[in-house]
Tab-separated table of C-alpha atoms in Angstrom:
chain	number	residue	atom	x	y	z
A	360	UNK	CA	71.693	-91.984	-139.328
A	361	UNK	CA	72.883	-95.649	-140.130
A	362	UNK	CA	74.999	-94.557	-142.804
A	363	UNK	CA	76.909	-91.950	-140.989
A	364	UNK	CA	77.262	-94.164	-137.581
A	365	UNK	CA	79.164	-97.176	-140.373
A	366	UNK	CA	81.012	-94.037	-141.786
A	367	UNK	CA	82.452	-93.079	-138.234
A	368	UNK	CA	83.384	-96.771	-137.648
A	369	UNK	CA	87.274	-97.644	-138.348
A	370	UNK	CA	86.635	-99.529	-141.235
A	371	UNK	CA	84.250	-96.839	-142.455
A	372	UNK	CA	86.736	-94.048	-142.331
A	373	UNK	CA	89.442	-96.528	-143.473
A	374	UNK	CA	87.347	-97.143	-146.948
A	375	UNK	CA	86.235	-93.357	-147.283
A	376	UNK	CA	89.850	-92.475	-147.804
A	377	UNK	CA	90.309	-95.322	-150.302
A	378	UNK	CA	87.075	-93.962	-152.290
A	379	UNK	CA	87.577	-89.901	-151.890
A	380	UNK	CA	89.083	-89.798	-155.180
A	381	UNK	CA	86.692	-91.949	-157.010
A	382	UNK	CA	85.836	-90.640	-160.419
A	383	UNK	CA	81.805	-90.560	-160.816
A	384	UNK	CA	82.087	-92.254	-163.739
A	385	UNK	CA	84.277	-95.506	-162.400
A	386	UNK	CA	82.009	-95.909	-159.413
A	387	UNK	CA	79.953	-98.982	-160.738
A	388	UNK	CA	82.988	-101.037	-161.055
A	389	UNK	CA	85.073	-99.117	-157.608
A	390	UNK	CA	81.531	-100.359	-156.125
A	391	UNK	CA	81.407	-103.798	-157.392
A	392	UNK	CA	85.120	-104.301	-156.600
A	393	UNK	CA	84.741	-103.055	-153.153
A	394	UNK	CA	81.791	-105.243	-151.847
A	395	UNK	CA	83.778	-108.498	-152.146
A	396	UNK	CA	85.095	-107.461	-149.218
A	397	UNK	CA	83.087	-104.878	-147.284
A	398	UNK	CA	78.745	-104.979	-146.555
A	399	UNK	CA	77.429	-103.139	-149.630
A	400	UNK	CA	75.874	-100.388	-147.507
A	401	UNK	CA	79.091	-99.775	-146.392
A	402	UNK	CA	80.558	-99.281	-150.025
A	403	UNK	CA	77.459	-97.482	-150.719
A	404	UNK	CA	77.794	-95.068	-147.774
A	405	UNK	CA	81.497	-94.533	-148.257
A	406	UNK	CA	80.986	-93.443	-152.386
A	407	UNK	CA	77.628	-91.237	-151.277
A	408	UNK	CA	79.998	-89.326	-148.998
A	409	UNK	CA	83.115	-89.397	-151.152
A	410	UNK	CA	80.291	-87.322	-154.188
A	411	UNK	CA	79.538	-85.184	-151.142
A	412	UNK	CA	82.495	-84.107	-150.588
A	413	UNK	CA	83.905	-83.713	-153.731
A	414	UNK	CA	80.394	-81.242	-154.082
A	415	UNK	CA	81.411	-79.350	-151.027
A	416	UNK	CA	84.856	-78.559	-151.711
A	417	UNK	CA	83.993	-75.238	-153.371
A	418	UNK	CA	82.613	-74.135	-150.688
A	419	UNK	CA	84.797	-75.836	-147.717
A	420	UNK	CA	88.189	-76.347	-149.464
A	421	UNK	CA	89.555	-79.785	-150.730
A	422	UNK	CA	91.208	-80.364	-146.945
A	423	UNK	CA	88.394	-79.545	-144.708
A	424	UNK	CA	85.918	-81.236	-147.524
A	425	UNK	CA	88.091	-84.246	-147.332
A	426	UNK	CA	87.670	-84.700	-143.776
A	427	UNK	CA	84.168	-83.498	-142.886
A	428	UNK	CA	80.279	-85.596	-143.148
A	429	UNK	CA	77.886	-84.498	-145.120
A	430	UNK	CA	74.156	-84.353	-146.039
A	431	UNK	CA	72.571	-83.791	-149.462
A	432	UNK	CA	70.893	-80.778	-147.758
A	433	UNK	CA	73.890	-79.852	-145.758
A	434	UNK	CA	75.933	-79.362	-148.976
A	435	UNK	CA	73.400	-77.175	-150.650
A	436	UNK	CA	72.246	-74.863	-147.475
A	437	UNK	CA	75.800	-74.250	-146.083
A	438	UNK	CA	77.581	-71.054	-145.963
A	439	UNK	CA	81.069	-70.768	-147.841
A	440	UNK	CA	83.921	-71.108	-145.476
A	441	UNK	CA	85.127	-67.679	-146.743
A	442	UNK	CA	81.223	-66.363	-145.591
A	443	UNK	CA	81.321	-67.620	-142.366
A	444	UNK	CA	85.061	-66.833	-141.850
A	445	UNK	CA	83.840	-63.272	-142.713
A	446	UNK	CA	81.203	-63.301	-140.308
A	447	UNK	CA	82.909	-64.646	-137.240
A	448	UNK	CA	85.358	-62.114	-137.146
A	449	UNK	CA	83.001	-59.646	-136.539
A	450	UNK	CA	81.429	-61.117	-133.844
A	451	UNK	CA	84.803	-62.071	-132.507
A	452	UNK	CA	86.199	-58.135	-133.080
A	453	UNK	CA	82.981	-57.168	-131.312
A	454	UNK	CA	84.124	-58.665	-127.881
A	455	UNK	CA	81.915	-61.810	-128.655
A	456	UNK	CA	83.325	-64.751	-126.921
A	457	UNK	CA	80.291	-67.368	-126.986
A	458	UNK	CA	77.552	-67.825	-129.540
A	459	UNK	CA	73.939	-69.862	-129.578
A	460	UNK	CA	74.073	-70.738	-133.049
A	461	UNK	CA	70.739	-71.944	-133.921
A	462	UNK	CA	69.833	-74.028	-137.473
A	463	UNK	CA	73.566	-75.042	-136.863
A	464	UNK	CA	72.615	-77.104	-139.779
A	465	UNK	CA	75.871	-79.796	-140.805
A	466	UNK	CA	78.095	-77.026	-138.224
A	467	UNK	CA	79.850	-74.739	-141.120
A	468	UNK	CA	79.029	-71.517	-139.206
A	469	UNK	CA	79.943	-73.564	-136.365
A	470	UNK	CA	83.518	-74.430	-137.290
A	471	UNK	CA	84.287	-70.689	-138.267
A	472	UNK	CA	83.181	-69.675	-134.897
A	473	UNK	CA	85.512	-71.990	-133.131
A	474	UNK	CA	88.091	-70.918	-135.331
A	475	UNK	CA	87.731	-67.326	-133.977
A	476	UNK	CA	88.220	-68.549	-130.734
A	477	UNK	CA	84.440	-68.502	-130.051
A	478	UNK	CA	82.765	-70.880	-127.830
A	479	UNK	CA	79.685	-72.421	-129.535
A	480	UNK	CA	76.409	-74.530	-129.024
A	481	UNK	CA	75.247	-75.363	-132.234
A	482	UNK	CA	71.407	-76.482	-132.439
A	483	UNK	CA	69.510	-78.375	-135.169
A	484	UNK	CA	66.191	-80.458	-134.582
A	485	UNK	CA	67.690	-82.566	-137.052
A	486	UNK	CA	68.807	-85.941	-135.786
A	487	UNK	CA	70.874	-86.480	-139.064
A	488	UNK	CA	71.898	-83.152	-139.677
A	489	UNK	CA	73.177	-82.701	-135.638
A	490	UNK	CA	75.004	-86.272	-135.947
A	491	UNK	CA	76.794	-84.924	-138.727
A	492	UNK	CA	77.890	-81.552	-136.766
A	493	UNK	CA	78.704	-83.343	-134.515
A	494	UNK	CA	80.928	-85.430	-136.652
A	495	UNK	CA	82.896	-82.319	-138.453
A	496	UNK	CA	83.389	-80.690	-135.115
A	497	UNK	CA	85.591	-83.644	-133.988
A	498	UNK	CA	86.903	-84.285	-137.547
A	499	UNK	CA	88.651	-80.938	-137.847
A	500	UNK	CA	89.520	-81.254	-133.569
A	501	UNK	CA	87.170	-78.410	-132.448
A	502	UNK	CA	85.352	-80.477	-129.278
A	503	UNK	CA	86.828	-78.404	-126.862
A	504	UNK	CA	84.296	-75.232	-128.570
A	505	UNK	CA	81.306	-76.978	-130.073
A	506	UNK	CA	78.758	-78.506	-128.098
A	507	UNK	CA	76.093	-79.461	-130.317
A	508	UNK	CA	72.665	-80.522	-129.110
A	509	UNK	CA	69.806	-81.986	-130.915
A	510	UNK	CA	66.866	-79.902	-130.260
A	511	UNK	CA	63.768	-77.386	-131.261
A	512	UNK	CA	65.840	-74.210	-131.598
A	513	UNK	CA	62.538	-72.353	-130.168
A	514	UNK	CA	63.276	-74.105	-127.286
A	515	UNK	CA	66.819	-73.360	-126.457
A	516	UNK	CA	67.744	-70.800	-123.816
A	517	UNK	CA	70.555	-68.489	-125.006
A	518	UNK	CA	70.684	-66.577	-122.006
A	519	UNK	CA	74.484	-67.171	-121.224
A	520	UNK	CA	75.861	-66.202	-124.567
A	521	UNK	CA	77.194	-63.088	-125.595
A	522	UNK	CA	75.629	-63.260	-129.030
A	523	UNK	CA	73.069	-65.499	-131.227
A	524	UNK	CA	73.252	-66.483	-134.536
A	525	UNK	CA	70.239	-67.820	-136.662
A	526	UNK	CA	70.408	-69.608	-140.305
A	527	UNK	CA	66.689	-70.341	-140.683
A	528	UNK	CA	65.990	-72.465	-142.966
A	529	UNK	CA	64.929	-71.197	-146.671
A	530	UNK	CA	64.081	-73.979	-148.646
A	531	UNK	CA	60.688	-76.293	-148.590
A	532	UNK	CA	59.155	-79.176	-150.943
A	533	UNK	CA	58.781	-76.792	-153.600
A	534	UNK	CA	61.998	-74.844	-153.920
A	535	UNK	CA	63.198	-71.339	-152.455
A	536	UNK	CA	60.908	-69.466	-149.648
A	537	UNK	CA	61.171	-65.824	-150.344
A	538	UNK	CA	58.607	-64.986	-147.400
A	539	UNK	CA	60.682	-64.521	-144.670
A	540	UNK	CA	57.409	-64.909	-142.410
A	541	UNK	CA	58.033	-68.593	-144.351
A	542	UNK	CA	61.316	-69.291	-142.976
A	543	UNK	CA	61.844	-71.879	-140.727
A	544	UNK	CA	61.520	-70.313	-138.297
A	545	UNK	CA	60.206	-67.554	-139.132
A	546	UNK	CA	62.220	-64.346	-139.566
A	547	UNK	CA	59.670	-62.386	-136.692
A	548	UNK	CA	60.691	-65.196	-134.598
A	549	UNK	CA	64.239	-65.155	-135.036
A	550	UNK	CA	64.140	-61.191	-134.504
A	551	UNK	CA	63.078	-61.671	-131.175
A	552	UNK	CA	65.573	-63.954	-130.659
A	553	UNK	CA	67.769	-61.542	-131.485
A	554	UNK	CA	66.013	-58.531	-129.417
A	555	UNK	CA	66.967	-60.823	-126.181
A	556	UNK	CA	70.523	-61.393	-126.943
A	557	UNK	CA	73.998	-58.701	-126.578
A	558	UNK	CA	74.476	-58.939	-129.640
A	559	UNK	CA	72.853	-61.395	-132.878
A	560	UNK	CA	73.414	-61.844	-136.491
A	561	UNK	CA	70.283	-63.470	-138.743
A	562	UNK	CA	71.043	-64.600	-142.180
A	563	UNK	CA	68.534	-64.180	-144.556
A	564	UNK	CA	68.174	-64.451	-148.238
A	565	UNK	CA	69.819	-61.671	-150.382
A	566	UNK	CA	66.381	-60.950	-151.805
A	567	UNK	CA	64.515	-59.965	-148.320
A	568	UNK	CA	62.527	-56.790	-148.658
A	569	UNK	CA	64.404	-53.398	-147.379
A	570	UNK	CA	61.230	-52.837	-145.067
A	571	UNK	CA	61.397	-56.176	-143.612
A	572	UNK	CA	64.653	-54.986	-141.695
A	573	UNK	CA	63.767	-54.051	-137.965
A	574	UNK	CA	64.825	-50.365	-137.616
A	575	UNK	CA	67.751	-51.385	-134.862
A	576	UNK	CA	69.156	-53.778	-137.011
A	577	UNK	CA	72.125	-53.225	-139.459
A	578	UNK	CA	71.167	-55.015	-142.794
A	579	UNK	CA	74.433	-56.204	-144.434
A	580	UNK	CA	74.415	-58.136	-148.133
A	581	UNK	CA	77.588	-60.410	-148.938
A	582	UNK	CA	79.274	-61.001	-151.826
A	583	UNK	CA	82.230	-63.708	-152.693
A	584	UNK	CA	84.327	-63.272	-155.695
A	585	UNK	CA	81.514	-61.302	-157.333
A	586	UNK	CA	78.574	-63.649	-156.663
A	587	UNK	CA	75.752	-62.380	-154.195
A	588	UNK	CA	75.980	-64.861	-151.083
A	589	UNK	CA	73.422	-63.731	-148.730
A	590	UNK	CA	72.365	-60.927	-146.720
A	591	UNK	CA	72.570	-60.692	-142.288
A	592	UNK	CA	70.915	-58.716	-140.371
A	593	UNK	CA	73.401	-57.085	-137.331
A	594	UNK	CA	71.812	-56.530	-133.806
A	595	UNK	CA	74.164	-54.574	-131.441
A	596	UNK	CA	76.422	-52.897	-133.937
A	597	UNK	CA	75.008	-49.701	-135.892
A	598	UNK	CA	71.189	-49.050	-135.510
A	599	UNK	CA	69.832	-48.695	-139.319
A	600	UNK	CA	73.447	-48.873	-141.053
A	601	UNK	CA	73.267	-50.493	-144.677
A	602	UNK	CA	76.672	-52.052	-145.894
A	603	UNK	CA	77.876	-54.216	-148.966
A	604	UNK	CA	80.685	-56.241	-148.254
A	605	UNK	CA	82.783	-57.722	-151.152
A	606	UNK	CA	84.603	-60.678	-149.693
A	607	UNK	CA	87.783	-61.853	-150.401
A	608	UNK	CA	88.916	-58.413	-148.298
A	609	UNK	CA	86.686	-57.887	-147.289
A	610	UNK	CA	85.661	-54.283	-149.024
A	611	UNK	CA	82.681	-52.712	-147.824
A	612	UNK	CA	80.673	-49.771	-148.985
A	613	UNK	CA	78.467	-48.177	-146.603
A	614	UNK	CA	75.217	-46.194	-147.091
A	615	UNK	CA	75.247	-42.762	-147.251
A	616	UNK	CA	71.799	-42.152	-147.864
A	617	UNK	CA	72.723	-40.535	-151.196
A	618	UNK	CA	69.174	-39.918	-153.519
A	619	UNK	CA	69.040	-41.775	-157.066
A	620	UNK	CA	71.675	-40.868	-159.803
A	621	UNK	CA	70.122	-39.049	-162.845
A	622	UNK	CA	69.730	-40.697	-165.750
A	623	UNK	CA	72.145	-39.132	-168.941
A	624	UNK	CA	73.469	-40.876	-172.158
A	625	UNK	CA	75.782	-43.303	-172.601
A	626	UNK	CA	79.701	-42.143	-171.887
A	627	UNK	CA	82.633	-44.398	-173.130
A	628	UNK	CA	82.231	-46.711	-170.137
A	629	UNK	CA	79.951	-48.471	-168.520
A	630	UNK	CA	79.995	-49.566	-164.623
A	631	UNK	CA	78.134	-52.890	-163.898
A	632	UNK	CA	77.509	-52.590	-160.107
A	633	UNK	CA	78.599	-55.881	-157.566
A	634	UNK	CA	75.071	-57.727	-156.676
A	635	UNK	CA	75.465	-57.080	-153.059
A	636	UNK	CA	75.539	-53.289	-154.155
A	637	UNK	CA	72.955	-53.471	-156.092
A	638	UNK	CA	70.906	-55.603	-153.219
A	639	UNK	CA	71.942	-53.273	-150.477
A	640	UNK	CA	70.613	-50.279	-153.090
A	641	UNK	CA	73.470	-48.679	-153.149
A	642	UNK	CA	73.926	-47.994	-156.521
A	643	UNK	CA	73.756	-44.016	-156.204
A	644	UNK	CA	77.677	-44.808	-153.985
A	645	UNK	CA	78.981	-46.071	-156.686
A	646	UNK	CA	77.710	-43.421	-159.128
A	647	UNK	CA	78.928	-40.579	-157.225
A	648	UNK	CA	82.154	-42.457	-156.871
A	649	UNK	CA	82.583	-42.701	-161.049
A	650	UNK	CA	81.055	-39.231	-161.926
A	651	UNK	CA	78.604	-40.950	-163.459
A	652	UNK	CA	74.841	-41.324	-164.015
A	653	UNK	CA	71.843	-44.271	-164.962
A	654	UNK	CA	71.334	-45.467	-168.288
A	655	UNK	CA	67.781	-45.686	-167.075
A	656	UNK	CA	65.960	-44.451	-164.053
A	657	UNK	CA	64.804	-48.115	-163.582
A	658	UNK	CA	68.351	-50.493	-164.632
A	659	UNK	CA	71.504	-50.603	-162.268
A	660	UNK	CA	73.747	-49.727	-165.359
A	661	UNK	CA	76.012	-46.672	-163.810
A	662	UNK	CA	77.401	-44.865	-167.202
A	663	UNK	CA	80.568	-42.021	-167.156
A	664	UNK	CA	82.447	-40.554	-169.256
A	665	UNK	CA	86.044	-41.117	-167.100
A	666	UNK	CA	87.356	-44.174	-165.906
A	667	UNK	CA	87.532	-44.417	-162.155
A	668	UNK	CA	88.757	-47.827	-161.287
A	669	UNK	CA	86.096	-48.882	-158.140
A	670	UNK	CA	86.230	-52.592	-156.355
A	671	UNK	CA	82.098	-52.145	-156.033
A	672	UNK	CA	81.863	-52.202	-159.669
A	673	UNK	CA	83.181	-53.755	-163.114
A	674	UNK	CA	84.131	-51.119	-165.640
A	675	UNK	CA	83.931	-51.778	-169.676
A	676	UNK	CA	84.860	-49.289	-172.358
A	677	UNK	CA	81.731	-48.984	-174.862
A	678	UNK	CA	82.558	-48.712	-178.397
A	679	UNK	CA	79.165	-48.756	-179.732
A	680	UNK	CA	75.842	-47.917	-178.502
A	681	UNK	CA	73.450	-48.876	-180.814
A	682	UNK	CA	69.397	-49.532	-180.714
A	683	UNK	CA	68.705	-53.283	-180.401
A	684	UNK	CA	68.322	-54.764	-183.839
A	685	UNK	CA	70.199	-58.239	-184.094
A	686	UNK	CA	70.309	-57.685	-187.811
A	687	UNK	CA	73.085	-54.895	-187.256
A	688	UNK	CA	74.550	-56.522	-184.352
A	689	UNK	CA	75.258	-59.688	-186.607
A	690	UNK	CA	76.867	-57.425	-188.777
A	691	UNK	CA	79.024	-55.774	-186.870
A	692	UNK	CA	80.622	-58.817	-184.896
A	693	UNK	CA	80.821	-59.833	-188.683
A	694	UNK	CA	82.586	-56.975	-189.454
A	695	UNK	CA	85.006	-57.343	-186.929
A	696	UNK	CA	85.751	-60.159	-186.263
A	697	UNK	CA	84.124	-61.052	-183.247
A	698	UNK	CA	83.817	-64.766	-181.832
A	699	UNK	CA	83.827	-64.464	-178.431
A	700	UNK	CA	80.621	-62.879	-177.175
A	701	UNK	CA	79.818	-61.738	-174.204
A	702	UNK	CA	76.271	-61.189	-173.595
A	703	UNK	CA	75.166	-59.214	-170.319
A	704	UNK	CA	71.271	-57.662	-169.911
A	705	UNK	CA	69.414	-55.781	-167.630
A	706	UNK	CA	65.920	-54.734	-168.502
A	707	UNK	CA	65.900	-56.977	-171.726
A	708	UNK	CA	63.834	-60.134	-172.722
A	709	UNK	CA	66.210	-61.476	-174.927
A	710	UNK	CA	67.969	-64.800	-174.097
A	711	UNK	CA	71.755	-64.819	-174.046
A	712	UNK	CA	71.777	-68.379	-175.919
A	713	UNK	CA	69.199	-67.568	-178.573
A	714	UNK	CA	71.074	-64.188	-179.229
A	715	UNK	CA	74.371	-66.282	-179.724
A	716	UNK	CA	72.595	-68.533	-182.336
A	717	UNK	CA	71.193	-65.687	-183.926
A	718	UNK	CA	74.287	-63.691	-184.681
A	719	UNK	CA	76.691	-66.728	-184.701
A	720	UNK	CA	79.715	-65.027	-183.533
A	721	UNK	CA	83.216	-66.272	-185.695
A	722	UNK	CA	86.293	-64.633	-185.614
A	723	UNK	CA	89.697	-64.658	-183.135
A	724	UNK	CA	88.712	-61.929	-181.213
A	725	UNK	CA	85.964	-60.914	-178.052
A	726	UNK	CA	83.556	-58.464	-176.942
A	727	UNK	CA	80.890	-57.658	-174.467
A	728	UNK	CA	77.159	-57.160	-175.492
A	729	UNK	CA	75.094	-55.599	-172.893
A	730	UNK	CA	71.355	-55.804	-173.632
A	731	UNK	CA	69.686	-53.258	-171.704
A	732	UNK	CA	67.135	-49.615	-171.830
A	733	UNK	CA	68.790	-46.425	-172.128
A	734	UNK	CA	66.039	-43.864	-171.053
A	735	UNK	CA	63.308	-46.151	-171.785
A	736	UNK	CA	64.699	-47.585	-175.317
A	737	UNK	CA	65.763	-51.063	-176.009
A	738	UNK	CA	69.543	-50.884	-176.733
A	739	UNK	CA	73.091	-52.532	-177.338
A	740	UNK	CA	76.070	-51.229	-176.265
A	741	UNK	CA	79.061	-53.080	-177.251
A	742	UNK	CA	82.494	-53.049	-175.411
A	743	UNK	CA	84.979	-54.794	-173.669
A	744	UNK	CA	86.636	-54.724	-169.589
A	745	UNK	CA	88.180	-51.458	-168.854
């Protein structure tokens, strides 16, 4: 708390913008310069922040980054900007106009609301964590929509708001919680929440259990430039719907309740499903889609023998499909030259690195190794993007 109040002083916010370009590597001497004429918790604060935000500009942009507080925790558990973005607009195209969001955590979801036009109280038991939401909401000039109130998010009445939004936490002293009855709080909790409210989004981790998702709640899993983000359960929209959304778009593929794809060999390409597809279990879409089927009942490898270009999944040609032996695989990358190797598995023990040392790929030109089953078999099949 000390640290951020010296940060929000003038001379704290004067010396973060002298330090926000600080290489890590100069900040010994930037440091030792610095406290000749500032207190050395000062400096110290100023460089923590100015590593902070350099961290969180992936997922915030340099010029929000540049100007917002953050924890060590806050960087880590925060939504992307384009997430939240995502998310607000369909609470805001649902006739949502104010929004309890609880766990506000460092105020990401918070700011994207606003932004929407929302009205939001943002809660977080936190005393840190809710002086720094409080700190970004005036940073980027969003006072007039965020109130944000220190406080036991159990104890919050959300009655007046049109919707309620609930980031619970996921993470304890020894890593990821993959219960969701572990969450804090707990998912059963934060459905009831939700039961009370117009309408209510819950994000959980991409991981949570298909029968963990209350009948009258959409379950929608969220991808960003092809990496799996998280997954939010929808009260007040579609009863039982199952989506993937590929974000930027966004592109989404709904459920169609379609049974598993057969399983048939290998055609000349190969579809690698997005993760939120593949979360959302809708690989049997995306089959039916391509024409094609599984390379094995039990591995979300979608094979055809046409290509049918699809946003839900990455399409390689396969040259070669092959049993797994590295002795032959060495010798054909050999053989043709291949130094740049790809190496993709599903189903497969084998660790990308030690299969790289092993075949020692040399040569000007690249492929695509996917280490995989095809009906039950260990197997290679070599190729490159469609």
């Amino acid at each position: 708390m000390n640290d951020l109040a010296l940060l929000l002083t003038l001379e704290g916010r004067a010396l973060l913008d002298e330090v926000r370009d600080t290489d890590p590597a100069r900040e010994l001497a930037v440091a030792t310069r610095l406290r000749r004429e500032h207190p050395a918790e000062l400096v110290s604060a100023a460089l923590g922040q100015a590593r902070l935000r350099q961290r969180a500009a992936v997922k915030f942009g340099a010029e929000d980054a540049g100007r917002m507080f953050f924890t060590p925790n806050g960087v880590e558990q925060s939504t992307r900007a384009s997430v939240a973005a995502y998310r607000a607009r369909r609470l805001a195209d649902s006739g949502v106009t104010s929004v309890a969001d609880l766990c506000c955590g460092i105020g990401g979801d918070a700011i994207a609301l606003a932004r929407a036009g929302i009205r939001v109280l943002a809660v977080d038991r936190d005393p840190l964590t809710a002086a720094a939401a409080r700190a970004n909401a005036g940073a980027l000039g969003l006072t007039d929509l965020i109130e944000v109130r220190e406080a036991d998010v159990t104890q919050v009445d959300t009655a007046g708001y049109d919707a309620v939004f609930v980031d619970p936490a996921r993470r304890g002293g020894r890593g990821r919680i993959f219960d969701p009855e572990a969450y804090s709080p707990p998912l059963s909790w934060a459905v009831s929440a939700a039961r009370r409210a117009p309408h209510a989004a819950l994000k959980v981790a991409p991981g949570i259990p298909h029968e963990a998702v209350p009948e009258e709640a959409e379950a929608e899993w969220i991808s960003d430039g092809g990496d799996l983000k998280e997954a939010v359960l929808w009260f007040g929209t579609e009863p039982g719907a199952v989506r993937a959304t590929l974000l930027p778009g966004p592109r989404t593929l709904l459920s169609r309740g379609l049974p598993d794809p057969g399983v048939r060999p290998p055609g000349r390409y190969l579809y690698e499903p997005d993760g939120a597809v593949i979360r959302a279990h809708l690989v049997a879409e995306v089959a039916d889609r391509v024409g094609g089927g599984l390379l094995d009942a039990t591995i979300a490898y979608v094979t055809a023998d046409t290509l049918r270009p699809t946003p839900y999944a990455t399409a390689y040609e396969i040259t070669d499909h092959l049993p797994f032996n590295v002795k032959r695989l060495k010798a054909l990358l050999r053989e043709r030259e291949i130094g740049t190797l790809t190496v993709k598995k599903r189903g497969s023990a084998v660790e990308p690195e030690e299969l790289r040392r092993k075949v020692k790929p040399q040569g000007p030109h690249a492929a695509t190794v996917f280490l995989t089953r095809v009906a039950g078999a260990p197997a290679m099949l070599i190729g490159h993007p469609a």
